[in-house]
């Protein structure tokens, strides 16, 4: 089975610019997650979708971050405007049903200068 | 809220040796899942092993095994006959059991242990 696809692989932007990341989960996986991983730390959940509905966005900085999952398949995470502290790896993951392991993509490394 | 703690930021061993990575967690849940994920330089998180809290038997996957101590809330990973390809960041993670109630079921990670296998 094809894995979780993410793009772009790398992105460098200046502060106050906007950026978007794309994720295509494993086919049939209903749950999709976006994690932020700052260098030297473990991943932190930003938002979780069940099909096309949000079930947890408690740690998403909603003044600058937004995410959507149209049609319950692929998803886009946007940052506008970016800050220096947003420099991190953004990981997308999916799972097929509750109580099952998460499958991760290769992530997008964002550098904000 | 659940927390996961990995107290060893870095470890280094020689190839073919056995190494144990430590993890402790805090939760009030009685049923949950624990995982070890490996993250090589490619950045992809790869599932190494999974343990269900209601199972007393420790999980094993080839050279990887865990020591799950539920009362102590401890979940260590043992890598036997270590190989150069085991070099990576290792993350311990917790997920509570879904009981059929609408809501989030997320993976909570520790800070990670950087493991280096030397030739």
Coordinates of C-alpha atoms in Angstrom, one line a residue:
Chain A
X1 CA 0.0 0.0 0.0
X2 CA 1.2 3.5 -0.7
X3 CA 2.3 5.5 2.3
X4 CA 1.3 9.0 3.5
X5 CA 2.4 11.5 0.9
X6 CA 3.5 15.0 1.9
X7 CA 4.8 18.0 -0.1
X8 CA 6.9 20.0 -0.3
X9 CA 9.9 18.3 1.3
X10 CA 11.5 21.6 2.2
X11 CA 10.4 25.2 2.3
X12 CA 12.2 28.4 3.2
X13 CA 10.3 31.6 3.6
X14 CA 10.7 35.0 5.3
X15 CA 8.8 35.9 8.4
X16 CA 5.4 37.4 7.7
X17 CA 5.0 35.4 4.5
X18 CA 2.5 32.6 4.1
X19 CA 3.1 28.9 3.4
X20 CA 1.0 25.8 2.7
X21 CA 1.7 22.1 3.2
X22 CA -0.2 19.3 1.6
X23 CA -0.9 15.8 2.8
X24 CA -2.5 12.7 1.2
X25 CA -3.2 10.0 3.7
X26 CA -3.2 6.2 3.1
X27 CA -6.2 5.3 1.1
X28 CA -9.2 4.5 3.3
X29 CA -7.7 6.0 6.4
X30 CA -10.4 8.1 8.1
X31 CA -8.3 9.9 10.7
X32 CA -5.6 12.4 9.7
X33 CA -3.2 14.3 12.0
X34 CA -0.9 17.2 11.6
X35 CA 2.1 17.3 14.0
X36 CA 4.7 20.0 14.6
X37 CA 8.2 18.9 15.5
X38 CA 10.6 21.6 16.6
X39 CA 14.3 20.6 16.4
X40 CA 15.3 18.4 19.3
X41 CA 11.8 17.8 20.5
X42 CA 9.0 15.2 20.1
X43 CA 6.2 15.9 17.8
X44 CA 3.2 17.9 19.1
X45 CA -0.3 17.5 17.8
X46 CA -1.7 20.6 16.0
X47 CA -4.9 19.2 14.6
X48 CA -6.8 16.0 14.1
X49 CA -9.5 15.2 11.6
X50 CA -12.0 12.4 11.6
X51 CA -13.1 12.2 7.9
X52 CA -13.6 15.9 7.1
X53 CA -14.5 17.0 10.6
X54 CA -12.1 18.5 13.2
X55 CA -12.0 16.5 16.5
X56 CA -9.1 18.2 18.2
X57 CA -7.5 21.6 17.4
X58 CA -6.8 22.6 20.9
X59 CA -3.0 23.3 20.3
X60 CA -3.4 24.9 16.9
X61 CA -2.5 28.7 17.0
X62 CA -5.6 29.7 15.3
X63 CA -4.6 33.3 14.8
X64 CA -2.1 32.2 12.2
X65 CA -2.6 28.5 11.4
X66 CA -5.5 26.9 9.5
X67 CA -6.2 23.5 8.2
X68 CA -8.8 21.8 6.1
X69 CA -9.6 18.4 4.9
X70 CA -12.1 18.7 2.0
X71 CA -14.0 15.5 1.0
X72 CA -12.3 13.7 3.9
X73 CA -9.2 12.7 1.9
X74 CA -6.2 15.0 1.5
X75 CA -5.5 17.9 3.7
X76 CA -3.8 21.3 3.6
X77 CA -2.1 23.1 6.5
X78 CA -1.5 26.8 6.1
X79 CA 0.5 29.4 8.1
X80 CA -0.2 33.1 7.6
X81 CA 1.8 35.1 8.6
X82 CA 4.8 32.9 9.6
X83 CA 7.0 33.7 12.6
X84 CA 10.5 32.6 13.3
X85 CA 9.3 30.2 15.9
X86 CA 7.3 28.3 13.3
X87 CA 10.6 26.8 12.0
X88 CA 10.0 23.1 12.4
X89 CA 9.2 19.8 10.7
X90 CA 5.5 19.4 9.9
X91 CA 4.5 15.8 10.0
X92 CA 1.2 14.4 8.6
X93 CA -0.1 11.0 9.8
X94 CA -3.1 8.9 9.2
X95 CA -4.8 5.9 10.8
X96 CA -7.4 3.5 9.6
X97 CA -9.5 3.1 12.8
X98 CA -9.5 3.8 16.5
X99 CA -6.8 2.1 18.6
X100 CA -4.6 1.5 15.5
X101 CA -1.1 2.8 15.0
X102 CA -0.4 6.0 13.1
X103 CA 1.4 6.0 9.8
X104 CA 3.6 9.0 9.1
X105 CA 4.7 10.8 6.0
X106 CA 8.3 12.1 5.5
X107 CA 7.4 15.6 6.7
X108 CA 8.0 19.1 5.5
X109 CA 11.0 21.0 6.9
X110 CA 10.0 24.7 7.2
X111 CA 12.7 27.3 7.8
X112 CA 11.5 30.9 8.5
X113 CA 14.2 33.6 8.2
Chain B
X1 CA -3.4 15.0 30.6
X2 CA -1.0 12.3 29.7
X3 CA 2.8 13.0 29.7
X4 CA 5.7 10.9 28.4
X5 CA 9.2 11.3 29.6
X6 CA 12.4 10.0 28.1
X7 CA 15.3 10.8 30.4
X8 CA 18.2 9.8 28.1
X9 CA 18.7 12.5 25.4
X10 CA 21.6 10.6 23.8
X11 CA 23.0 7.0 23.8
X12 CA 25.8 5.4 22.0
X13 CA 26.8 1.7 21.7
X14 CA 29.0 -0.5 19.6
X15 CA 27.5 -2.6 16.8
X16 CA 26.2 -6.0 18.0
X17 CA 25.8 -4.8 21.6
X18 CA 22.4 -4.6 23.4
X19 CA 21.0 -1.3 24.4
X20 CA 18.0 -0.3 26.5
X21 CA 16.1 3.0 26.1
X22 CA 14.0 4.2 29.0
X23 CA 10.5 5.8 29.0
X24 CA 8.1 6.7 31.8
X25 CA 4.6 8.1 31.4
X26 CA 1.9 9.5 33.5
X27 CA -1.8 8.8 33.1
X28 CA -5.0 8.1 35.0
X29 CA -6.3 5.8 32.3
X30 CA -6.5 2.1 32.9
X31 CA -6.4 1.0 29.3
X32 CA -4.1 2.5 26.7
X33 CA -1.4 1.7 24.1
X34 CA 2.3 2.4 24.2
X35 CA 4.5 2.7 21.2
X36 CA 8.1 3.1 20.2
X37 CA 8.8 5.0 17.0
X38 CA 12.1 5.3 15.2
X39 CA 12.9 8.5 13.2
X40 CA 16.0 8.2 10.9
X41 CA 17.5 11.3 9.2
X42 CA 14.8 10.8 6.5
X43 CA 12.4 12.2 9.1
X44 CA 9.7 9.6 8.6
X45 CA 8.4 8.1 11.8
X46 CA 8.5 4.3 11.7
X47 CA 6.6 2.1 14.1
X48 CA 9.0 -0.2 15.9
X49 CA 6.8 -1.9 18.5
X50 CA 3.4 -1.6 20.1
X51 CA 2.2 -2.7 23.6
X52 CA -1.4 -2.9 24.8
X53 CA -1.7 -2.0 28.5
X54 CA -4.2 -4.8 29.2
X55 CA -1.7 -7.4 28.0
X56 CA 0.7 -8.6 30.6
X57 CA 3.1 -10.2 28.1
X58 CA 5.8 -7.9 26.8
X59 CA 5.7 -7.3 23.1
X60 CA 8.5 -8.5 20.9
X61 CA 9.4 -7.8 17.2
X62 CA 12.6 -9.6 16.1
X63 CA 15.5 -7.8 17.8
X64 CA 13.2 -5.4 19.5
X65 CA 11.5 -6.1 22.8
X66 CA 9.9 -4.0 25.6
X67 CA 9.8 -4.2 29.4
X68 CA 6.4 -3.0 30.3
X69 CA 5.9 -2.3 34.0
X70 CA 2.3 -1.0 34.3
X71 CA 2.4 -0.2 38.1
X72 CA 5.6 1.7 37.7
X73 CA 4.4 3.3 34.5
X74 CA 7.6 2.3 32.8
X75 CA 8.0 1.2 29.2
X76 CA 11.6 0.5 28.1
X77 CA 12.8 -0.7 24.7
X78 CA 15.6 -3.2 24.3
X79 CA 17.5 -3.6 21.0
X80 CA 19.5 -6.8 20.8
X81 CA 22.4 -7.3 18.4
X82 CA 22.3 -3.6 17.4
X83 CA 23.0 -2.7 13.8
X84 CA 24.3 0.4 12.1
X85 CA 20.8 0.9 10.6
X86 CA 19.4 1.3 14.1
X87 CA 21.0 4.7 14.3
X88 CA 18.1 7.1 14.7
X89 CA 16.0 9.2 17.1
X90 CA 13.6 6.9 19.1
X91 CA 10.4 8.2 20.5
X92 CA 8.2 6.7 23.1
X93 CA 4.5 7.5 22.7
X94 CA 1.2 7.0 24.5
X95 CA -2.3 6.7 23.2
X96 CA -5.4 6.2 25.3
X97 CA -7.9 3.5 24.4
X98 CA -10.9 4.6 22.5
X99 CA -14.1 3.6 24.3
X100 CA -16.6 4.4 21.6
X101 CA -17.2 8.0 22.6
X102 CA -16.9 10.7 20.0
X103 CA -13.7 12.6 20.6
X104 CA -10.0 12.8 19.9
X105 CA -7.6 9.9 20.2
X106 CA -4.1 11.3 19.8
X107 CA -0.5 10.1 20.1
X108 CA 1.5 11.9 22.8
X109 CA 5.2 11.7 22.3
X110 CA 8.2 12.0 24.6
X111 CA 11.2 14.2 23.9
X112 CA 13.2 11.4 22.1
X113 CA 16.5 9.6 22.6
X114 CA 19.2 9.9 19.9
X115 CA 20.8 6.5 19.5
X116 CA 24.1 6.1 17.7
X117 CA 25.4 2.6 16.8
X118 CA 29.2 2.7 16.2
X119 CA 31.0 0.3 13.9

